[in-house]
Coordinates of C-alpha atoms and ligand atoms in Angstrom, one line a residue:
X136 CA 12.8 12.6 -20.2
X137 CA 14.1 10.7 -22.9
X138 CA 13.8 6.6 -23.3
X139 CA 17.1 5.9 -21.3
X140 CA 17.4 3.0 -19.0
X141 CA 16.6 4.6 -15.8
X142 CA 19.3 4.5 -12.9
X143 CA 17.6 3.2 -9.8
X144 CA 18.6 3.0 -6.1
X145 CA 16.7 1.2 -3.6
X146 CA 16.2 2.4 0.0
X147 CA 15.5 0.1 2.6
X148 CA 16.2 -3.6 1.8
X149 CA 14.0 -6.0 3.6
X150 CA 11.4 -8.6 3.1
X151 CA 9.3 -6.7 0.2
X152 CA 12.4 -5.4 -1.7
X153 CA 13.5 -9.1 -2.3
X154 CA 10.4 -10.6 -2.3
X155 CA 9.2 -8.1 -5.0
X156 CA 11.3 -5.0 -6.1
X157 CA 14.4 -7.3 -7.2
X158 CA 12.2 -9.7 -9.1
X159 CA 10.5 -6.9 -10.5
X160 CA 13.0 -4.5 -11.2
X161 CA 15.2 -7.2 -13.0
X162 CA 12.3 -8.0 -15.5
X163 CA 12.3 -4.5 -16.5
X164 CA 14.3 -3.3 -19.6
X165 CA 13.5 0.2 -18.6
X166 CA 15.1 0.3 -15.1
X167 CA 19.1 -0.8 -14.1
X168 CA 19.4 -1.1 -10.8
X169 CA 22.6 0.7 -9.6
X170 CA 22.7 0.5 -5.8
X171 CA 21.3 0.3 -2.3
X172 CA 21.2 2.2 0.8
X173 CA 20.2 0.1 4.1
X174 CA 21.8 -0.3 7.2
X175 CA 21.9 -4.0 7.7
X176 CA 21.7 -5.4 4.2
X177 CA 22.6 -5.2 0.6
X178 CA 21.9 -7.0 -2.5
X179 CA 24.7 -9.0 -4.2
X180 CA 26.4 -7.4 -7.5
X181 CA 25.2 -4.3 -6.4
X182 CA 26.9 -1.1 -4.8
X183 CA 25.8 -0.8 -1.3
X184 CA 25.7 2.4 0.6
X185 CA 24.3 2.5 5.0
X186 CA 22.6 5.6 4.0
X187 CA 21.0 7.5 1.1
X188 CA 22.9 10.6 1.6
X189 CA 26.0 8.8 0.5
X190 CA 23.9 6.7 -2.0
X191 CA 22.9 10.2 -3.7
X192 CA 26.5 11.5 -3.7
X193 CA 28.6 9.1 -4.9
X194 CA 26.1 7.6 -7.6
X195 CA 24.7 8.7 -10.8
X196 CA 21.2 8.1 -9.6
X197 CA 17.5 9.3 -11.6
X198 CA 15.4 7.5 -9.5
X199 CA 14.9 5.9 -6.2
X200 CA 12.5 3.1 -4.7
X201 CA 12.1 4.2 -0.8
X202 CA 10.7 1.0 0.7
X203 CA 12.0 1.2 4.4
X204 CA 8.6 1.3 6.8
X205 CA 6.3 4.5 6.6
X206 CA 7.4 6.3 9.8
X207 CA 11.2 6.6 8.5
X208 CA 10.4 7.9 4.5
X209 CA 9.5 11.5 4.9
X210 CA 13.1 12.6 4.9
X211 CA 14.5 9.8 2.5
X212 CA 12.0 11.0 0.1
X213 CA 12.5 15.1 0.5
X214 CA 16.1 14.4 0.4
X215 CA 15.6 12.6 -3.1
X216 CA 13.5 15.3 -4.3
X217 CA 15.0 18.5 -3.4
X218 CA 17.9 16.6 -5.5
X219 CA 16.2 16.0 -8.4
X220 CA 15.4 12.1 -8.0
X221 CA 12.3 10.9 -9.3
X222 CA 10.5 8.8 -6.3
X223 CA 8.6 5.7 -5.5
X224 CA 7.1 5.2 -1.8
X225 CA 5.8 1.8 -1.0
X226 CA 2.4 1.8 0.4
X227 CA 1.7 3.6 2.8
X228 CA 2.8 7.0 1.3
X229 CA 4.0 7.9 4.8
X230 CA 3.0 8.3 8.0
X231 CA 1.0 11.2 7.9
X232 CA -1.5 12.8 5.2
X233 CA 0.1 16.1 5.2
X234 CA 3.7 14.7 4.7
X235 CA 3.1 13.1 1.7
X236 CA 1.2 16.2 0.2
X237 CA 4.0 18.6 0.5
X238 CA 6.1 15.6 -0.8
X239 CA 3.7 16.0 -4.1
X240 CA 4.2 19.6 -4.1
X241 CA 8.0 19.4 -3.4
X242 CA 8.2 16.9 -6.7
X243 CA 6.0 19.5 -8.9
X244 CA 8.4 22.3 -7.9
X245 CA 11.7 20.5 -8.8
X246 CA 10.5 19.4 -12.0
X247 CA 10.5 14.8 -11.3
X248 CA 7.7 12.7 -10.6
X249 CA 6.6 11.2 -7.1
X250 CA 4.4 7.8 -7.6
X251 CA 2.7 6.8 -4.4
X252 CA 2.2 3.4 -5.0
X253 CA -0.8 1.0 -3.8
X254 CA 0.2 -2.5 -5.4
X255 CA -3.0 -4.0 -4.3
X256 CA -5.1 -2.0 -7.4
X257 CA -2.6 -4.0 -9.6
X258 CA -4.4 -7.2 -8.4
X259 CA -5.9 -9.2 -11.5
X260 CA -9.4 -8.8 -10.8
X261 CA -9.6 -5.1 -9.5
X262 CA -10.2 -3.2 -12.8
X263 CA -12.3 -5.6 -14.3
X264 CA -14.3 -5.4 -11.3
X265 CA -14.3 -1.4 -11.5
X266 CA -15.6 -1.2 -14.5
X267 CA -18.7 -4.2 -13.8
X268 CA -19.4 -1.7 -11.3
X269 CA -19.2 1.1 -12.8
X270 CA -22.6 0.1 -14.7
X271 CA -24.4 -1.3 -11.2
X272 CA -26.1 0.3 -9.0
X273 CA -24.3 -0.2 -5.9
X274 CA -26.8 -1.3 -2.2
X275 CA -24.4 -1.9 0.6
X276 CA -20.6 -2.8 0.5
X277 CA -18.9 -5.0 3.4
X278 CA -14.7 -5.3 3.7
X279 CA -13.4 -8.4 5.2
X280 CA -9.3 -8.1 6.0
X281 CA -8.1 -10.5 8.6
X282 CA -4.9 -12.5 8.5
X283 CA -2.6 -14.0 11.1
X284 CA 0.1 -10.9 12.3
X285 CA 2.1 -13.5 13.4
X286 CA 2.7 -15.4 10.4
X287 CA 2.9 -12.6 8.2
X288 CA 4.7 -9.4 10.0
X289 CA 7.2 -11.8 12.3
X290 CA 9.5 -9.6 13.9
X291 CA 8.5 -6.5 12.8
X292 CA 8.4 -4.0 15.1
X293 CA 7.9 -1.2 13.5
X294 CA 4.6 -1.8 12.7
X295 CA 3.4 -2.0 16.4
X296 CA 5.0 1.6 16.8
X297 CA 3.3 4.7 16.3
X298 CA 2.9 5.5 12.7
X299 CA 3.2 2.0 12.0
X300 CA -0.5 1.5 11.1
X301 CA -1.0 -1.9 12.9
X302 CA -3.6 -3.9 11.6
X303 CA -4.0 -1.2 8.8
X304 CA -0.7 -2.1 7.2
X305 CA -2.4 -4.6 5.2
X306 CA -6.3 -3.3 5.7
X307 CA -4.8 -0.3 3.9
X308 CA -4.6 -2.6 1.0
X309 CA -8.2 -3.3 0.8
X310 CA -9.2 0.3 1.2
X311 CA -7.2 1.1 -1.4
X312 CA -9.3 -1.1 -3.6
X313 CA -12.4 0.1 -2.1
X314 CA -11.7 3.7 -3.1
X315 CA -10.7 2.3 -6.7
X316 CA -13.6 0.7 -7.3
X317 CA -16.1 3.0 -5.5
X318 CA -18.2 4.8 -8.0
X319 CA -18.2 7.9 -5.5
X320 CA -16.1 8.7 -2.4
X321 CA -16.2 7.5 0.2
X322 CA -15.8 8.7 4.1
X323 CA -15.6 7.3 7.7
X324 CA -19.3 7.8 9.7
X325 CA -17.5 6.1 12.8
X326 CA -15.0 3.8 14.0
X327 CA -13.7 1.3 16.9
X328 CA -10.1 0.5 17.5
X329 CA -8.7 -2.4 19.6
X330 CA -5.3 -1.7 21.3
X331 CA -3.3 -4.5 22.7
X332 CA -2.4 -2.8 26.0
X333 CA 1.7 -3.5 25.2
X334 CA 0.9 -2.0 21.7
X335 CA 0.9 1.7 20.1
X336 CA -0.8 0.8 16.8
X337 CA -4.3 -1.3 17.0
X338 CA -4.5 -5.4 16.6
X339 CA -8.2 -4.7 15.2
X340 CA -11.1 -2.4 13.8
X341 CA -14.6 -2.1 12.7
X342 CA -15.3 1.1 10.5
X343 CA -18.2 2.3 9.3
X344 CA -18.2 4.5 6.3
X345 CA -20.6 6.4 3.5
X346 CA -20.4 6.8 0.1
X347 CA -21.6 10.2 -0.7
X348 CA -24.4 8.9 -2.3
X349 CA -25.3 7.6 0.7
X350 CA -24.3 3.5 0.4
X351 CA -23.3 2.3 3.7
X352 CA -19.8 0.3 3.9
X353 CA -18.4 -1.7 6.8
X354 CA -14.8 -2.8 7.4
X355 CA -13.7 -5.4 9.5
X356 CA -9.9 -5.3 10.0
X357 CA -8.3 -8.3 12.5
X358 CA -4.8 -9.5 12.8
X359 CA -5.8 -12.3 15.3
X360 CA -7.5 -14.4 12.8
X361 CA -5.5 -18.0 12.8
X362 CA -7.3 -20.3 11.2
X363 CA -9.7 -18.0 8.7
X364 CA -7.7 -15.7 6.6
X365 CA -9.5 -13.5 4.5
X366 CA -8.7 -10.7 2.5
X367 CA -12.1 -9.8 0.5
X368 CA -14.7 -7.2 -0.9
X369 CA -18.3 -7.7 -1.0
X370 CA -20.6 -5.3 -3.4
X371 CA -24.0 -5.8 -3.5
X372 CA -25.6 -4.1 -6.3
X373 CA -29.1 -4.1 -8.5
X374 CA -27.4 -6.8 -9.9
X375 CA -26.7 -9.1 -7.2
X376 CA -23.1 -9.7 -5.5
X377 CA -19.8 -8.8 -6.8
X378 CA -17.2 -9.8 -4.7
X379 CA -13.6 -9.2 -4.8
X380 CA -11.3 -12.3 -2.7
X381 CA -8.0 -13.2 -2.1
X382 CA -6.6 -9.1 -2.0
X383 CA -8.0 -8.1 -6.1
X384 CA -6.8 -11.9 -7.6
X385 CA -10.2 -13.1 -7.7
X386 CA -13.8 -11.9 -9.3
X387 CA -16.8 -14.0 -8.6
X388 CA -20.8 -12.4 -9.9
X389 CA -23.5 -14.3 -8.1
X390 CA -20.8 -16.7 -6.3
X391 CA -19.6 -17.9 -10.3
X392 CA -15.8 -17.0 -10.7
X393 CA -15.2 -14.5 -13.7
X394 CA -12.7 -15.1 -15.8
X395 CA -9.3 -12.6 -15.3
X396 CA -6.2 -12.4 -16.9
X397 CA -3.2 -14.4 -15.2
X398 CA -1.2 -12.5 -13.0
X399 CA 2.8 -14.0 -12.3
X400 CA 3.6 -14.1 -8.7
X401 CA 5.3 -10.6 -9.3
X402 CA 2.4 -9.3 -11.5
X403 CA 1.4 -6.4 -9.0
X404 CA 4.8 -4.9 -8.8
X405 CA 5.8 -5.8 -12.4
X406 CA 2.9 -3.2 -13.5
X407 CA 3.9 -0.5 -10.9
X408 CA 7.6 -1.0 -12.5
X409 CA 5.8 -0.1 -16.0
X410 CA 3.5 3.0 -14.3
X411 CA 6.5 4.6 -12.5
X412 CA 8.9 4.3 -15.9
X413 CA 5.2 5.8 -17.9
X414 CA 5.4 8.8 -14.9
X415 CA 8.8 9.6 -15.7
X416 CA 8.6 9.6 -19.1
X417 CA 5.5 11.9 -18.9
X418 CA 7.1 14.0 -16.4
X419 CA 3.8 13.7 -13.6
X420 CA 3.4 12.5 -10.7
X421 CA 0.7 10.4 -9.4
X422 CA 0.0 10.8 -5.5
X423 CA -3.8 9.8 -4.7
X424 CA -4.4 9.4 -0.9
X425 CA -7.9 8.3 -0.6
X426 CA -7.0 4.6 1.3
X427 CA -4.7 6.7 3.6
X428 CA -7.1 9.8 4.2
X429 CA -9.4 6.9 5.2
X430 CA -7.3 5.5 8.1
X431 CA -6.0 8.9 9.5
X432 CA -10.1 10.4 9.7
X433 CA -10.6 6.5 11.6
X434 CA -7.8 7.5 14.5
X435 CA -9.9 10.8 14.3
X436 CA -13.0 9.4 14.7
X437 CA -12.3 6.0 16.6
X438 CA -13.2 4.9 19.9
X439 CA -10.5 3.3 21.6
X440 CA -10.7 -0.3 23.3
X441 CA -7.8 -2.0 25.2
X442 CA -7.3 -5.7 25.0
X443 CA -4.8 -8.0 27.2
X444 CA -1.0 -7.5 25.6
X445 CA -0.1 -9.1 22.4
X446 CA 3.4 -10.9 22.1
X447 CA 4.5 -11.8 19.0
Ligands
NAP1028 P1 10.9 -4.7 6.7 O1 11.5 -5.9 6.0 O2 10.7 -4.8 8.2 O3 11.8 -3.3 6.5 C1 12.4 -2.9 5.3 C2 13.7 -2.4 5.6 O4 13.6 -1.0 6.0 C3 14.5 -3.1 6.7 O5 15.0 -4.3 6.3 C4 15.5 -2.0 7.2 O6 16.7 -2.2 6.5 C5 14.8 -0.7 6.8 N1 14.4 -0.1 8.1 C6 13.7 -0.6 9.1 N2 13.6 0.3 10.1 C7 14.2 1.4 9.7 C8 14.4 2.7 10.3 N3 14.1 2.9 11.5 N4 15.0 3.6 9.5 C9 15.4 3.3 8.3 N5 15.3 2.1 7.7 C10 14.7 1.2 8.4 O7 9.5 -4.3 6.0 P2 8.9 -4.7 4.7 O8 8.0 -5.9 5.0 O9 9.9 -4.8 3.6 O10 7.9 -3.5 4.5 C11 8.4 -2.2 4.1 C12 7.3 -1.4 3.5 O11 6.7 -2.2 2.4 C13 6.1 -1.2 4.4 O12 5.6 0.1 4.2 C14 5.1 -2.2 4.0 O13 3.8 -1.9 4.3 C15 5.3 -2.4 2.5 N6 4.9 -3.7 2.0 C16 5.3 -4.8 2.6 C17 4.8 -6.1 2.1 C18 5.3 -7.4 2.7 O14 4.7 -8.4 2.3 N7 6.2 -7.4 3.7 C19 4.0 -6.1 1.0 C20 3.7 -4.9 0.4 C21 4.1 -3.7 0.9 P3 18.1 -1.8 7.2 O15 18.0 -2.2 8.6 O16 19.1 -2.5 6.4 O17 18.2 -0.3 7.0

């Protein structure tokens, strides 16, 4: 493809699209952003559409940013690609493993790129601490991801549904910087998973995992935490403790913060703005599902608890 500003259409407007996308997009030479399709909402100045079937039609689109929740992109993004849109799917790909796969091969065949993004291994400190690692010797690995459901997923119900991920909406995050940083892969040795009983996707989970060089890892996912957030990585290595906090924005070796570069308030999606206009221009795609192969083999694997109902 050559250097033109690339024609964008967002599906799916909602909390991250405006929080992140717009901001984003609007910093980016590279992208114009030339309409919408959402049932409910629309972004002023720009041309609005309730679906993207009508989006694709009426507009001379190249690309398009599917960010509506996981369970409802599958057919957005197949549509796109079987009409030769290039494609961006907020994290989590999709709901299912094998969707997204025959999404990648459905991109190869028609020629555009598909980008499944995972903002959190745009986080400041998540490379630097990938390549300190890199040079360690890594012991034992433990992931903390606990926030408050309530104050940050109010009114979503969507993610309570099926396919919806639960408490892996954001733990996916951390696993996707797990599986960045890991020196080898990674999979899950066994799993527990806490079900509200009013809820299809779980409120908590412990996992246990294995790199395959044989370093335990445990995860710790809880949306019930109210007063101690936490969103962190421990790695301890020949070298002592490396520990990723506050979801890849900060490093500490031996409990000293390293020094990383400063990232805006839009930094993470700013530099999947620059990957997705590199993809195009390259003409690949870049669809690596480690984080979500992760929580699909943990449904495999779990053993289910039920806890009293959970209103939010
Ligand atoms: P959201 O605000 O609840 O939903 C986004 C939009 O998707 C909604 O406003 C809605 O727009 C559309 N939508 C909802 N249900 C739909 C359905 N059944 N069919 C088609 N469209 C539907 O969610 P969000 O927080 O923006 O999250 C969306 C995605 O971004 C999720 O995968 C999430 O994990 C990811 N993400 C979110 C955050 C965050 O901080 N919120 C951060 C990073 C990534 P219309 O009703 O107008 O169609």
């Amino acid at each position: 493809m050559s250097n033109k500003v690339i024609n964008l259409g967002i599906v799916g407007v909602g909390k991250i699209v405006r929080d992140q996308h717009l901001p984003s997009i609007a910093k980016n030479s590279g992208f114009s952003l030339s309409a919408t399709a959402s049932r409910n909402a629309s972004v002023d100045g720009v041309q609005a559409f309730s679906d993207i079937a009508s989006m694709l039609e009426a507009c001379d689109i190249d690309a398009v940013a599917l960010c509506m929740p996981p369970q409802y992109r599958q057919a957005a993004a197949q549509l796109a690609l079987k009409s030769g849109k290039h494609v961006l799917l907020e994290k989590p790909p999709g709901a299912t493993v094998s969707e997204v796969e025959q999404l990648a091969e459905l991109a190869d065949k028609h020629g555009v790129s598909l980008f499944a993004t995972w903002h959190s291994r745009y986080g400041a400190a998540v490379d630097v601490a990938k390549a300190l690692l890199s040079e360690q010797r890594l012991k034992s690995v433990a992931l903390v991801w606990q926030e408050d459901v309530r104050k940050w997923h109010p009114n979503q119900q969507w993610i309570w549904q099926a396919g919806g991920l639960g408490v892996f909406d954001p733990g996916i995050n951390g696993l996707s910087i797990l599986t960045h940083c890991l020196p080898s892969p990674a999979y899950v040795t066994s799993a527990d998973l806490i079900f509200p009983a009013n809820k299809a996707a779980p409120i908590a989970a412990n996992i246990n995992f294995k790199t395959v060089d044989g370093v335990d890892i445990s995860g710790q996912f809880d949306w019930r935490a109210t007063g101690s957030e936490a969103w962190n990585i421990d790695f301890e290595t020949d070298q002592g403790l490396l520990q990723i906090k506050d979801g890849g924005a900060r490093l500490l070796l031996n409990n000293e913060d390293v020094a990383v570069a400063e990232h805006s308030e839009h930094g993470e999606y700013e530099a999947i703005y620059t990957r997705f206009a590199d993809l195009i221009q390259r003409g690949v795609s870049d669809v690596e599902l480690a984080p979500l192969k992760l929580v699909a083999d943990a449904f495999l694997l779990a053993n289910r608890e039920e806890v009293d109902a959970f209103n939010d």
